[in-house]
Amino acid sequence: MAIGATGVENVMEEVAHFWQLRKFQFIEEATDFWMDAVAPKECLVDEDPDLRTALTLNQFFTEWLLFEMPYQESTLVGITALRDEISAESRDVLKQIAETQRFSSFKMQWLNPDTSMVQLRDVYSGKCYIVESAHLADKAGWLEGTVSCRIAYVDGGWCCPGEVFLHDTVEWDEVDQSNYVSTDSYGYYVGLCREVLGINGKYQKSCRLP
């Protein structure tokens, strides 16, 4: 039986808790990298960010830790899929996520709140995905502009295993398409985070944070 989007969310919560207890193994080096690569403007000023901003920044950082940070020749999600401390069912889900997950920018073509389904078209490849996401299916206003999020293929269907969802109000054909983000040496996700969160971020005005 397919696990569904809610089941994926539960597995990812389990993974986050697992590594929260073990973050001393990598957190200092990871934080140094993030500050250098993204340079969040709220972290480079004298005043501390407010609680909402601090939680948002942590959410972006945690997404990178779990899905993108190289760790033991894999990622935290990939490594967790091999750990005996996690149930066999969760390991199977994590293996699928690790093998198929990707973060990109999409045009949301339609949504159905009743079924929590949306259709996303990758603005780079043109490929379309039918995705189960109650979060996106509730965002009718996001049919305009672009949506950036992480998708993965689990038990025969696409879902959103991450927690970062960005909505850019600018239509794609109006966005600078020089691909300076898509070809970023740090990867697409880090490059986009820098342009949204960074001290000189190009998308700060048009991109809405969660």
Tab-separated table of C-alpha atoms in Angstrom:
chain	number	residue	atom	x	y	z
A	1	MET	CA	0.000	0.000	0.000
A	2	ALA	CA	1.335	3.442	-0.955
A	3	ILE	CA	2.522	5.505	1.980
A	4	GLY	CA	1.070	8.809	0.717
A	5	ALA	CA	2.224	12.361	1.321
A	6	THR	CA	1.314	12.339	5.019
A	7	GLY	CA	3.338	9.180	5.544
A	8	VAL	CA	6.327	10.789	3.814
A	9	GLU	CA	6.020	13.812	6.102
A	10	ASN	CA	6.050	11.517	9.145
A	11	VAL	CA	9.173	9.730	7.904
A	12	MET	CA	10.934	13.047	7.311
A	13	GLU	CA	10.050	14.174	10.842
A	14	GLU	CA	11.634	10.957	12.086
A	15	VAL	CA	14.792	11.692	10.083
A	16	ALA	CA	14.984	15.279	11.341
A	17	HIS	CA	14.716	14.080	14.955
A	18	PHE	CA	17.314	11.365	14.333
A	19	TRP	CA	19.904	13.884	13.146
A	20	GLN	CA	18.950	16.546	15.684
A	21	LEU	CA	20.422	14.218	18.287
A	22	ARG	CA	23.597	13.739	16.224
A	23	LYS	CA	24.157	17.145	14.659
A	24	PHE	CA	27.321	17.712	16.698
A	25	GLN	CA	29.010	15.482	14.110
A	26	PHE	CA	28.704	18.081	11.347
A	27	ILE	CA	26.904	21.247	12.423
A	28	GLU	CA	29.912	23.555	12.836
A	29	GLU	CA	31.367	22.857	9.400
A	30	ALA	CA	27.904	22.920	7.811
A	31	THR	CA	27.085	26.302	9.344
A	32	ASP	CA	30.360	27.777	8.106
A	33	PHE	CA	29.606	26.590	4.576
A	34	TRP	CA	26.041	27.955	4.657
A	35	MET	CA	27.105	31.361	5.899
A	36	ASP	CA	29.762	31.600	3.200
A	37	ALA	CA	27.622	30.292	0.322
A	38	VAL	CA	24.291	31.965	1.147
A	39	ALA	CA	25.258	34.899	3.392
A	40	PRO	CA	21.738	35.485	4.826
A	41	LYS	CA	21.330	39.228	5.256
A	42	GLU	CA	19.579	38.862	8.636
A	43	CYS	CA	22.679	37.126	9.981
A	44	LEU	CA	25.067	39.818	8.802
A	45	VAL	CA	23.538	42.800	10.581
A	46	ASP	CA	23.911	43.949	14.167
A	47	GLU	CA	20.328	43.190	15.243
A	48	ASP	CA	19.152	39.617	15.765
A	49	PRO	CA	16.320	38.459	13.446
A	50	ASP	CA	12.815	38.243	14.871
A	51	LEU	CA	11.417	34.819	15.764
A	52	ARG	CA	9.523	34.301	12.502
A	53	THR	CA	12.560	35.187	10.411
A	54	ALA	CA	14.832	33.008	12.540
A	55	LEU	CA	12.486	30.030	12.083
A	56	THR	CA	12.368	30.623	8.316
A	57	LEU	CA	16.154	30.781	8.064
A	58	ASN	CA	16.441	27.566	10.068
A	59	GLN	CA	13.929	25.883	7.766
A	60	PHE	CA	15.995	26.732	4.676
A	61	PHE	CA	19.184	25.562	6.375
A	62	THR	CA	17.627	22.309	7.601
A	63	GLU	CA	16.363	21.534	4.094
A	64	TRP	CA	19.918	21.811	2.810
A	65	LEU	CA	21.283	19.692	5.671
A	66	LEU	CA	18.889	16.830	5.041
A	67	PHE	CA	18.767	16.708	1.254
A	68	GLU	CA	21.823	18.468	-0.144
A	69	MET	CA	24.773	18.478	2.257
A	70	PRO	CA	27.400	15.910	1.199
A	71	TYR	CA	27.870	13.481	4.080
A	72	GLN	CA	29.728	10.165	4.069
A	73	GLU	CA	29.536	9.921	0.264
A	74	SER	CA	25.773	10.539	0.363
A	75	THR	CA	23.326	12.893	2.124
A	76	LEU	CA	21.701	12.679	5.544
A	77	VAL	CA	18.555	11.270	3.939
A	78	GLY	CA	20.613	8.736	1.990
A	79	ILE	CA	22.670	7.705	5.008
A	80	THR	CA	19.584	7.328	7.210
A	81	ALA	CA	18.163	4.847	4.688
A	82	LEU	CA	21.022	2.545	5.721
A	83	ARG	CA	20.717	2.890	9.494
A	84	ASP	CA	19.293	0.000	11.513
A	85	GLU	CA	17.905	2.431	14.101
A	86	ILE	CA	15.223	3.360	11.553
A	87	SER	CA	12.364	0.958	10.742
A	88	ALA	CA	12.523	-1.073	7.538
A	89	GLU	CA	9.426	0.704	6.226
A	90	SER	CA	10.972	4.138	6.784
A	91	ARG	CA	14.279	3.027	5.257
A	92	ASP	CA	12.462	1.959	2.103
A	93	VAL	CA	10.774	5.353	1.826
A	94	LEU	CA	14.058	7.176	2.429
A	95	LYS	CA	15.831	5.117	-0.217
A	96	GLN	CA	13.211	6.155	-2.766
A	97	ILE	CA	13.462	9.800	-1.724
A	98	ALA	CA	17.258	9.780	-1.866
A	99	GLU	CA	17.234	8.322	-5.379
A	100	THR	CA	14.557	10.592	-6.900
A	101	GLN	CA	14.432	13.869	-4.957
A	102	ARG	CA	15.187	17.133	-6.735
A	103	PHE	CA	14.637	20.829	-6.053
A	104	SER	CA	13.579	23.034	-8.950
A	105	SER	CA	11.295	25.867	-10.028
A	106	PHE	CA	7.922	25.075	-11.530
A	107	LYS	CA	4.869	26.613	-13.117
A	108	MET	CA	1.791	25.337	-11.275
A	109	GLN	CA	-0.680	24.479	-14.028
A	110	TRP	CA	-3.676	23.335	-12.016
A	111	LEU	CA	-4.621	22.352	-8.484
A	112	ASN	CA	-7.364	20.395	-6.768
A	113	PRO	CA	-7.802	21.108	-3.030
A	114	ASP	CA	-10.222	18.181	-2.667
A	115	THR	CA	-7.602	15.621	-3.686
A	116	SER	CA	-4.490	17.602	-2.626
A	117	MET	CA	-3.124	17.158	-6.158
A	118	VAL	CA	-1.356	19.707	-8.365
A	119	GLN	CA	0.380	19.634	-11.722
A	120	LEU	CA	3.821	21.231	-11.853
A	121	ARG	CA	5.806	21.979	-15.014
A	122	ASP	CA	9.562	22.347	-14.543
A	123	VAL	CA	10.524	25.706	-16.019
A	124	TYR	CA	13.913	24.362	-17.085
A	125	SER	CA	13.129	20.935	-18.551
A	126	GLY	CA	9.462	21.450	-19.448
A	127	LYS	CA	8.621	18.113	-17.828
A	128	CYS	CA	5.280	17.884	-16.003
A	129	TYR	CA	4.636	16.159	-12.679
A	130	ILE	CA	1.375	15.282	-10.931
A	131	VAL	CA	2.234	15.890	-7.287
A	132	GLU	CA	0.362	15.203	-4.047
A	133	SER	CA	0.747	18.249	-1.810
A	134	ALA	CA	-1.958	19.640	0.450
A	135	HIS	CA	0.209	22.729	0.930
A	136	LEU	CA	0.400	23.576	-2.785
A	137	ALA	CA	-3.172	22.503	-3.532
A	138	ASP	CA	-4.361	25.210	-1.126
A	139	LYS	CA	-2.471	28.004	-2.920
A	140	ALA	CA	-4.702	29.149	-5.779
A	141	GLY	CA	-2.829	32.458	-5.865
A	142	TRP	CA	0.338	30.584	-6.782
A	143	LEU	CA	-1.052	29.671	-10.207
A	144	GLU	CA	0.487	32.985	-11.211
A	145	GLY	CA	4.276	33.214	-11.146
A	146	THR	CA	6.580	30.317	-10.268
A	147	VAL	CA	6.834	27.858	-7.390
A	148	SER	CA	10.148	26.436	-6.158
A	149	CYS	CA	10.064	23.259	-4.067
A	150	ARG	CA	11.459	19.749	-3.691
A	151	ILE	CA	9.729	16.733	-5.210
A	152	ALA	CA	10.400	12.996	-4.935
A	153	TYR	CA	8.868	9.810	-6.337
A	154	VAL	CA	7.657	7.451	-3.606
A	155	ASP	CA	5.506	4.331	-3.974
A	156	GLY	CA	4.343	5.210	-7.459
A	157	GLY	CA	3.589	8.900	-7.006
A	158	TRP	CA	5.263	12.301	-6.690
A	159	CYS	CA	5.189	14.187	-3.393
A	160	CYS	CA	7.006	17.033	-1.627
A	161	PRO	CA	9.345	15.637	1.066
A	162	GLY	CA	10.823	19.028	1.993
A	163	GLU	CA	9.384	22.013	3.827
A	164	VAL	CA	10.682	24.883	1.691
A	165	PHE	CA	8.140	26.333	-0.733
A	166	LEU	CA	8.885	29.608	-2.518
A	167	HIS	CA	6.483	31.612	-4.635
A	168	ASP	CA	7.891	34.174	-7.047
A	169	THR	CA	5.231	36.614	-8.229
A	170	VAL	CA	7.106	37.342	-11.452
A	171	GLU	CA	6.085	35.248	-14.448
A	172	TRP	CA	8.885	33.037	-15.718
A	173	ASP	CA	9.180	34.781	-19.076
A	174	GLU	CA	9.875	38.007	-17.178
A	175	VAL	CA	12.613	36.505	-15.012
A	176	ASP	CA	16.284	36.823	-15.894
A	177	GLN	CA	16.919	33.475	-17.569
A	178	SER	CA	20.711	33.699	-17.691
A	179	ASN	CA	20.785	30.426	-15.676
A	180	TYR	CA	23.261	31.876	-13.178
A	181	VAL	CA	21.289	29.997	-10.524
A	182	SER	CA	20.737	26.734	-12.407
A	183	THR	CA	24.462	26.431	-13.110
A	184	ASP	CA	25.630	27.581	-9.670
A	185	SER	CA	28.706	25.704	-8.496
A	186	TYR	CA	26.992	25.042	-5.144
A	187	GLY	CA	23.895	23.592	-6.808
A	188	TYR	CA	20.475	24.988	-7.669
A	189	TYR	CA	19.036	25.024	-4.156
A	190	VAL	CA	21.945	26.877	-2.554
A	191	GLY	CA	22.120	29.312	-5.470
A	192	LEU	CA	18.421	30.105	-5.183
A	193	CYS	CA	18.659	30.508	-1.403
A	194	ARG	CA	21.455	33.037	-1.886
A	195	GLU	CA	19.340	35.086	-4.324
A	196	VAL	CA	16.347	34.998	-1.946
A	197	LEU	CA	18.034	35.266	1.470
A	198	GLY	CA	21.461	36.695	0.720
A	199	ILE	CA	22.651	40.191	1.477
A	200	ASN	CA	22.599	41.025	-2.252
A	201	GLY	CA	19.871	38.599	-3.282
A	202	LYS	CA	18.317	39.305	-6.665
A	203	TYR	CA	14.904	37.764	-5.882
A	204	GLN	CA	14.270	39.434	-2.529
A	205	LYS	CA	11.547	41.750	-3.848
A	206	SER	CA	9.519	39.293	-5.931
A	207	CYS	CA	9.950	36.022	-4.029
A	208	ARG	CA	7.693	35.394	-1.050
A	209	LEU	CA	9.096	33.534	1.931
A	210	PRO	CA	6.954	30.942	3.723
